[in-house]
Tab-separated table of C-alpha atoms and ligand atoms in Angstrom:
chain	number	residue	atom	x	y	z
W	1	MET	CA	0.165	0.186	0.150
W	2	LEU	CA	1.348	3.298	-1.056
W	3	ILE	CA	0.407	6.275	1.228
W	4	THR	CA	1.184	9.829	-0.222
W	5	GLY	CA	1.080	12.593	2.392
W	6	GLY	CA	2.142	9.790	5.070
W	7	ALA	CA	4.184	12.252	7.134
W	8	GLY	CA	1.189	14.805	7.938
W	9	TYR	CA	-1.560	14.664	10.414
W	10	ILE	CA	-3.973	12.265	8.955
W	11	GLY	CA	-1.310	10.169	6.493
W	12	SER	CA	0.725	9.289	9.559
W	13	THR	CA	-2.167	8.140	11.143
W	14	ALA	CA	-3.131	5.999	8.536
W	15	VAL	CA	0.343	4.340	8.556
W	16	GLU	CA	0.390	3.940	11.774
W	17	ILE	CA	-3.037	2.091	12.337
W	18	MET	CA	-2.762	0.113	8.782
W	19	ARG	CA	0.902	-0.843	9.920
W	20	SER	CA	-0.132	-2.127	12.986
W	21	THR	CA	-2.852	-4.418	11.428
W	22	GLY	CA	-0.144	-5.797	9.015
W	23	TYR	CA	-0.286	-3.797	6.032
W	24	GLU	CA	3.054	-3.448	4.233
W	25	ILE	CA	3.445	0.405	3.886
W	26	THR	CA	5.379	2.773	1.626
W	27	VAL	CA	4.904	6.614	2.479
W	28	PHE	CA	5.385	8.893	0.182
W	29	ASP	CA	5.820	12.994	1.238
W	30	ASP	CA	7.964	15.753	0.341
W	31	CYS	CA	7.773	17.182	4.106
W	32	SER	CA	6.904	20.396	2.738
W	33	THR	CA	4.290	20.475	5.444
W	34	GLY	CA	4.656	16.834	6.963
W	35	HIS	CA	7.450	15.700	9.193
W	36	ALA	CA	9.734	13.104	8.452
W	37	ASP	CA	10.011	12.112	12.103
W	38	SER	CA	6.293	11.187	11.892
W	39	VAL	CA	7.090	8.159	9.687
W	40	PRO	CA	7.900	4.811	11.772
W	41	ALA	CA	11.348	3.207	11.066
W	42	GLN	CA	9.504	-0.234	9.621
W	43	VAL	CA	7.940	1.306	6.705
W	44	ARG	CA	9.378	2.244	3.367
W	45	PHE	CA	9.720	6.393	3.141
W	46	VAL	CA	10.717	7.678	-0.308
W	47	GLN	CA	10.584	11.457	0.478
W	48	GLY	CA	10.227	13.090	-2.929
W	49	SER	CA	7.428	15.355	-4.832
W	50	LEU	CA	4.334	14.689	-6.977
W	51	LEU	CA	5.607	16.958	-9.297
W	52	ASN	CA	8.625	14.420	-9.763
W	53	VAL	CA	7.363	11.406	-11.945
W	54	ALA	CA	10.457	9.414	-11.269
W	55	GLU	CA	10.189	9.807	-7.503
W	56	ILE	CA	6.469	8.621	-7.537
W	57	ALA	CA	7.404	5.665	-9.922
W	58	ASP	CA	9.919	4.778	-7.100
W	59	ALA	CA	7.378	4.806	-4.316
W	60	LEU	CA	4.815	2.912	-6.690
W	61	ILE	CA	7.642	-0.272	-6.872
W	62	ASP	CA	5.413	-2.988	-5.197
W	63	VAL	CA	2.592	-1.491	-4.669
W	64	ASP	CA	-1.040	-2.430	-5.134
W	65	ALA	CA	-3.286	0.283	-3.994
W	66	VAL	CA	-2.686	4.074	-3.247
W	67	LEU	CA	-4.037	6.038	-0.422
W	68	HIS	CA	-3.840	9.707	-1.698
W	69	PHE	CA	-3.356	11.967	1.167
W	70	ALA	CA	-0.769	14.348	-0.215
W	71	GLY	CA	-1.636	17.754	-1.337
W	72	LYS	CA	-2.183	21.491	0.311
W	73	SER	CA	-5.084	21.839	2.348
W	74	LEU	CA	-5.255	25.479	3.637
W	75	VAL	CA	-8.406	27.700	2.237
W	76	GLY	CA	-6.760	30.984	2.971
W	77	GLU	CA	-3.244	30.001	1.718
W	78	SER	CA	-4.968	28.796	-1.633
W	79	VAL	CA	-6.888	32.199	-1.934
W	80	GLU	CA	-3.379	33.993	-1.755
W	81	ASN	CA	-1.584	31.464	-4.222
W	82	PRO	CA	-4.114	29.431	-6.404
W	83	ALA	CA	-1.108	28.336	-8.739
W	84	LEU	CA	0.550	26.453	-5.721
W	85	TYR	CA	-2.858	24.803	-5.507
W	86	GLN	CA	-3.314	23.876	-9.233
W	87	ARG	CA	0.574	22.831	-9.420
W	88	VAL	CA	0.783	20.375	-6.308
W	89	ASN	CA	-2.898	19.395	-5.978
W	90	VAL	CA	-4.004	19.035	-9.551
W	91	ASP	CA	-0.963	18.678	-11.468
W	92	GLY	CA	0.709	16.345	-8.915
W	93	THR	CA	-2.298	14.293	-9.098
W	94	ARG	CA	-2.143	13.810	-12.670
W	95	ASN	CA	1.743	12.746	-12.447
W	96	LEU	CA	0.412	10.187	-9.680
W	97	LEU	CA	-2.336	8.968	-11.926
W	98	ASP	CA	-0.202	8.690	-14.899
W	99	GLU	CA	2.358	6.809	-12.964
W	100	MET	CA	0.120	4.411	-11.562
W	101	HIS	CA	-1.587	3.720	-14.964
W	102	ARG	CA	2.446	2.745	-16.171
W	103	ALA	CA	2.986	0.587	-12.922
W	104	ASN	CA	-0.462	-0.811	-13.294
W	105	VAL	CA	-1.505	0.192	-10.235
W	106	LYS	CA	-5.753	0.284	-10.046
W	107	LYS	CA	-7.019	0.994	-6.562
W	108	LEU	CA	-6.976	4.350	-5.606
W	109	VAL	CA	-8.855	5.967	-2.578
W	110	PHE	CA	-8.288	9.923	-2.255
W	111	SER	CA	-8.658	12.652	0.062
W	112	SER	CA	-11.178	14.805	-1.074
W	113	SER	CA	-13.087	17.671	0.720
W	114	ALA	CA	-16.360	19.000	1.634
W	115	ALA	CA	-15.009	22.079	0.239
W	116	THR	CA	-16.014	20.745	-2.999
W	117	TYR	CA	-19.679	21.773	-1.854
W	118	GLY	CA	-18.988	25.385	-1.450
W	119	GLN	CA	-22.077	27.064	0.078
W	120	PRO	CA	-24.536	24.481	0.567
W	121	GLN	CA	-28.068	24.763	-0.490
W	122	GLU	CA	-29.490	22.170	1.221
W	123	ILE	CA	-27.972	20.638	5.007
W	124	PRO	CA	-26.861	17.882	5.901
W	125	ILE	CA	-25.071	17.764	2.381
W	126	LYS	CA	-25.337	14.556	0.573
W	127	GLU	CA	-22.767	13.513	-2.110
W	128	SER	CA	-25.524	14.111	-4.912
W	129	ALA	CA	-25.289	17.889	-3.862
W	130	GLU	CA	-24.581	20.606	-6.273
W	131	THR	CA	-20.464	21.180	-6.338
W	132	VAL	CA	-19.913	24.955	-6.546
W	133	PRO	CA	-16.404	25.373	-4.320
W	134	THR	CA	-16.151	28.695	-3.021
W	135	ASN	CA	-12.161	28.889	-2.785
W	136	PRO	CA	-9.182	27.401	-5.294
W	137	TYR	CA	-8.456	24.721	-2.532
W	138	GLY	CA	-11.963	23.080	-2.959
W	139	ALA	CA	-12.021	23.898	-6.736
W	140	THR	CA	-8.715	21.586	-6.900
W	141	LYS	CA	-10.404	18.810	-4.999
W	142	LEU	CA	-13.557	18.947	-7.214
W	143	ALA	CA	-10.805	18.810	-10.648
W	144	ILE	CA	-9.300	15.688	-9.001
W	145	ASP	CA	-12.346	14.065	-7.853
W	146	GLN	CA	-13.621	14.792	-11.606
W	147	MET	CA	-10.064	13.634	-13.195
W	148	ILE	CA	-10.289	10.251	-11.144
W	149	ALA	CA	-13.822	9.372	-12.165
W	150	THR	CA	-12.756	9.797	-16.026
W	151	GLU	CA	-9.838	7.866	-15.321
W	152	ALA	CA	-11.997	5.505	-13.702
W	153	LYS	CA	-14.303	5.069	-16.959
W	154	MET	CA	-11.310	5.157	-19.229
W	155	LEU	CA	-8.375	3.137	-17.923
W	156	ASN	CA	-10.427	0.562	-15.421
W	157	LEU	CA	-9.516	2.414	-12.381
W	158	SER	CA	-11.095	1.446	-8.997
W	159	ALA	CA	-11.368	4.609	-7.005
W	160	ILE	CA	-12.957	5.977	-4.036
W	161	SER	CA	-13.072	9.931	-3.328
W	162	LEU	CA	-13.583	10.087	0.601
W	163	ARG	CA	-15.142	13.984	1.326
W	164	TYR	CA	-13.720	15.031	4.732
W	165	PHE	CA	-15.976	17.638	6.862
W	166	ASN	CA	-13.352	18.677	9.763
W	167	VAL	CA	-10.943	16.140	10.926
W	168	ALA	CA	-10.051	16.537	14.514
W	169	GLY	CA	-8.358	14.495	17.289
W	170	ALA	CA	-5.426	12.545	17.456
W	171	LEU	CA	-4.061	8.727	17.745
W	172	ASN	CA	-2.088	7.724	20.889
W	173	CYS	CA	0.552	4.720	19.675
W	174	GLN	CA	3.419	3.247	21.062
W	175	ARG	CA	5.503	6.322	19.713
W	176	GLY	CA	3.475	8.504	21.609
W	177	TRP	CA	0.462	10.882	20.188
W	178	LEU	CA	0.518	11.700	16.676
W	179	ALA	CA	-0.481	15.218	17.111
W	180	GLU	CA	-1.785	17.928	14.497
W	181	ARG	CA	1.601	19.997	14.012
W	182	HIS	CA	0.622	22.817	11.431
W	183	ASN	CA	2.386	25.884	11.180
W	184	PRO	CA	0.844	28.180	11.104
W	185	GLU	CA	-2.353	26.337	13.042
W	186	THR	CA	-5.631	27.631	11.437
W	187	HIS	CA	-7.843	24.816	12.901
W	188	LEU	CA	-10.301	25.774	15.511
W	189	ILE	CA	-9.712	22.785	18.196
W	190	PRO	CA	-6.214	22.914	18.505
W	191	ASN	CA	-6.461	26.803	18.607
W	192	VAL	CA	-8.995	27.104	21.450
W	193	LEU	CA	-6.647	24.573	23.262
W	194	ARG	CA	-3.651	26.904	22.701
W	195	SER	CA	-5.554	29.878	23.538
W	196	SER	CA	-4.397	32.528	26.503
W	197	THR	CA	-5.234	35.709	27.811
W	198	ASP	CA	-2.011	37.449	25.914
W	199	ASN	CA	-3.441	35.467	22.641
W	200	PRO	CA	-6.995	34.996	22.929
W	201	VAL	CA	-8.584	32.406	20.413
W	202	ARG	CA	-10.631	34.527	17.689
W	203	ILE	CA	-14.352	33.876	16.963
W	204	PHE	CA	-14.842	34.278	12.967
W	205	GLY	CA	-18.151	36.027	13.206
W	206	THR	CA	-20.731	36.060	15.664
W	207	ASP	CA	-23.529	37.364	13.285
W	208	TRP	CA	-24.387	34.026	11.482
W	209	GLN	CA	-27.436	32.836	11.013
W	210	THR	CA	-27.131	30.288	13.376
W	211	PRO	CA	-28.596	29.683	16.905
W	212	ASP	CA	-25.590	31.523	18.657
W	213	GLY	CA	-24.471	33.449	15.858
W	214	THR	CA	-21.388	31.317	15.460
W	215	CYS	CA	-20.395	28.914	12.220
W	216	ILE	CA	-21.632	25.386	12.438
W	217	ARG	CA	-19.148	22.599	11.711
W	218	ASP	CA	-19.201	18.527	11.468
W	219	TYR	CA	-16.222	17.291	13.422
W	220	VAL	CA	-14.719	13.648	13.059
W	221	HIS	CA	-12.051	11.827	14.727
W	222	VAL	CA	-9.059	11.150	12.714
W	223	VAL	CA	-9.090	7.611	13.737
W	224	ASP	CA	-12.876	7.303	12.541
W	225	LEU	CA	-11.840	8.669	9.292
W	226	ILE	CA	-8.676	6.038	8.857
W	227	ASP	CA	-11.220	3.268	9.668
W	228	ALA	CA	-13.331	4.459	6.587
W	229	HIS	CA	-10.431	4.486	4.497
W	230	ILE	CA	-9.497	0.863	5.581
W	231	LYS	CA	-13.300	-0.023	4.658
W	232	ALA	CA	-13.028	2.274	1.447
W	233	VAL	CA	-9.363	0.388	-0.046
W	234	GLU	CA	-10.829	-2.996	0.980
W	235	SER	CA	-14.199	-2.724	-0.777
W	236	LEU	CA	-12.485	-1.751	-4.346
W	237	SER	CA	-12.836	-4.376	-6.766
W	238	SER	CA	-14.044	-3.715	-10.214
W	239	SER	CA	-13.607	-0.299	-11.938
W	240	GLY	CA	-15.582	2.848	-11.194
W	241	HIS	CA	-15.599	5.938	-8.662
W	242	GLU	CA	-17.464	6.574	-6.115
W	243	ILE	CA	-17.622	9.440	-3.657
W	244	PHE	CA	-18.251	9.279	0.101
W	245	ASN	CA	-18.750	11.982	2.591
W	246	LEU	CA	-17.091	11.495	5.848
W	247	GLY	CA	-17.992	13.479	9.024
W	248	SER	CA	-20.082	12.426	12.126
W	249	GLY	CA	-23.676	13.838	10.775
W	250	ASP	CA	-23.714	16.094	13.900
W	251	GLY	CA	-22.928	19.613	14.012
W	252	PHE	CA	-21.532	22.000	16.643
W	253	SER	CA	-21.091	25.942	16.393
W	254	VAL	CA	-17.511	27.420	17.232
W	255	ARG	CA	-18.803	28.289	20.618
W	256	GLU	CA	-20.072	24.880	21.720
W	257	VAL	CA	-16.664	23.365	20.802
W	258	ILE	CA	-15.096	26.218	23.044
W	259	ALA	CA	-17.788	24.749	25.872
W	260	ALA	CA	-16.541	21.373	25.145
W	261	ALA	CA	-12.839	22.451	25.361
W	262	GLU	CA	-13.830	24.652	28.797
W	263	LYS	CA	-14.857	21.341	30.050
W	264	ALA	CA	-11.794	19.281	29.093
W	265	THR	CA	-9.355	21.797	30.545
W	266	GLY	CA	-11.487	22.703	33.422
W	267	HIS	CA	-10.756	26.345	32.765
W	268	LYS	CA	-12.311	29.027	30.979
W	269	ILE	CA	-11.208	29.510	27.409
W	270	PRO	CA	-10.298	33.447	26.650
W	271	THR	CA	-11.834	34.423	23.392
W	272	ILE	CA	-12.378	37.409	21.193
W	273	ASP	CA	-14.983	38.213	18.960
W	274	SER	CA	-13.714	39.131	15.291
W	275	PRO	CA	-15.071	39.427	11.929
W	276	ARG	CA	-16.013	36.911	9.762
W	277	ARG	CA	-13.041	35.189	7.921
W	278	ALA	CA	-13.678	35.032	3.906
W	279	GLY	CA	-14.991	32.258	2.478
W	280	ASP	CA	-16.441	30.331	5.266
W	281	PRO	CA	-19.682	28.884	4.901
W	282	ALA	CA	-22.381	29.426	7.986
W	283	VAL	CA	-23.382	25.736	8.384
W	284	LEU	CA	-21.503	22.281	7.268
W	285	ILE	CA	-23.291	19.228	7.996
W	286	ALA	CA	-22.206	15.714	6.443
W	287	ASP	CA	-25.083	13.333	5.410
W	288	ILE	CA	-22.992	10.116	6.142
W	289	SER	CA	-25.670	7.661	5.213
W	290	LYS	CA	-23.851	6.613	2.040
W	291	ALA	CA	-20.668	5.736	4.014
W	292	ARG	CA	-22.943	3.853	6.636
W	293	GLN	CA	-24.522	1.836	4.250
W	294	VAL	CA	-21.949	1.053	1.309
W	295	LEU	CA	-19.031	0.899	3.373
W	296	LYS	CA	-20.735	-0.148	6.726
W	297	TRP	CA	-18.819	2.542	8.567
W	298	THR	CA	-19.831	4.205	11.776
W	299	PRO	CA	-17.812	7.013	13.310
W	300	THR	CA	-17.467	5.936	17.105
W	301	PHE	CA	-15.995	9.088	18.914
W	302	GLY	CA	-17.819	12.679	19.936
W	303	ILE	CA	-16.290	16.170	20.229
W	304	GLU	CA	-15.313	15.342	24.012
W	305	ALA	CA	-13.191	13.057	22.540
W	306	MET	CA	-11.833	15.010	19.948
W	307	VAL	CA	-11.032	17.796	22.221
W	308	ALA	CA	-9.615	15.604	24.891
W	309	ASP	CA	-7.353	13.636	22.417
W	310	THR	CA	-6.310	16.622	21.022
W	311	LEU	CA	-5.385	18.207	24.345
W	312	ALA	CA	-3.493	15.053	25.500
W	313	SER	CA	-1.491	15.409	22.224
W	314	PHE	CA	0.068	18.761	22.644
M	401	UFG	N1	-12.665	29.172	13.484
M	401	UFG	C1	-12.414	30.235	14.470
M	401	UFG	N2	-11.395	30.776	14.984
M	401	UFG	C2	-10.183	29.892	14.686
M	401	UFG	C3	-10.182	28.798	13.899
M	401	UFG	C4	-11.419	28.767	13.125
M	401	UFG	O1	-13.533	30.748	14.576
M	401	UFG	O2	-8.920	30.362	15.068
M	401	UFG	C5	-13.569	28.901	13.188
M	401	UFG	C6	-13.924	28.805	11.283
M	401	UFG	O3	-14.275	30.187	11.027
M	401	UFG	C7	-14.860	27.894	11.206
M	401	UFG	C8	-14.540	26.783	12.027
M	401	UFG	O4	-14.100	27.547	13.280
M	401	UFG	O5	-16.049	28.483	11.398
M	401	UFG	C9	-13.654	25.716	11.830
M	401	UFG	O6	-12.458	26.309	11.076
M	401	UFG	P1	-11.310	25.519	10.580
M	401	UFG	O7	-10.308	26.216	10.278
M	401	UFG	O8	-11.030	24.333	11.975
M	401	UFG	O9	-12.013	24.524	9.616
M	401	UFG	P2	-12.681	24.730	8.447
M	401	UFG	O10	-14.612	24.227	8.544
M	401	UFG	O11	-12.753	26.198	7.709
M	401	UFG	O12	-11.820	23.761	7.299
M	401	UFG	C10	-11.971	22.143	7.426
M	401	UFG	C11	-10.717	22.011	6.786
M	401	UFG	C12	-10.748	22.299	5.078
M	401	UFG	C13	-11.867	21.814	4.650
M	401	UFG	C14	-13.021	21.980	5.305
M	401	UFG	C15	-14.177	21.489	4.709
M	401	UFG	O13	-9.380	22.244	7.374
M	401	UFG	O14	-9.553	21.728	4.661
M	401	UFG	O15	-13.072	21.949	6.562
M	401	UFG	O16	-15.319	21.489	5.527
M	401	UFG	F1	-12.084	22.324	3.196
């Protein structure tokens, strides 16, 4: 199994869980945002770029399936530098698909995003919802989903795109906690837990059309997310392309996440009401009935566990 992006937060969690259940893993990562020290000694590690086809070909040696996590994933950065997102995410995945075809690797699970839907017309969001991304990041994920669908039709690829909602939490393994180590950190839960009186967490918008005025998101624990990947890759047989939403099916407002963090830490979280962040939709909640039915997947961790595990991982 090739795990691209296996040195990153979500990818390294996949590596750890799959390695410990007997999968033979190769990790491919350029370490631009991932960390080489997240890759365990027992796996083959090719440090390389999706923009270098020779390095991809090397990584694909003796591989029968690919979990493709690698990519740029910050909405704000994608607005400032759309060309970077086009190059790494879209052109990089084009190279990966070409090299997979050359190496006759026919199974792919891709990390897509709820950002492909944009501003949803209906909540909860089904996979059949209209896809109108509101930022370049979401547009690149959508372009890749479409590229994979074509590849499945034309070249007998067997593929699944998993559209993540908000991934949180951490895995505790023998090597310790595999934490979210982003710099800068933009995600809500780590920012809330690191909040201090000198540097209070900003609440981006308190005038949204939601019960408490703050944005609502669907948080899914990274361990549940990887369980869905394993079920997805094991389900691949005949050629085709399917899309599944991965969330918990439940929404939590920014203030509810802060309340959960106050419970976990036992102290008040300093906050500061701030203007809305560009590109944020008010509410994103997944309809996960397709993943439940087809992949037989059930998320098991609630928001309390996601907050507690993130706290423990610091
Ligand atoms: N938020 C704050 N303060 C912060 C950070 C975030 O108020 O310091 C708010 C955001 O405005 C948003 C919510 O908390 O309403 C969650 O924000 P995150 O940055 O944690 O996550 P996003 O919902 O923006 O984005 C996540 C992934 C994206 C993916 C998207 C799809 O990080 O890659 O979910 O739903 F595209």
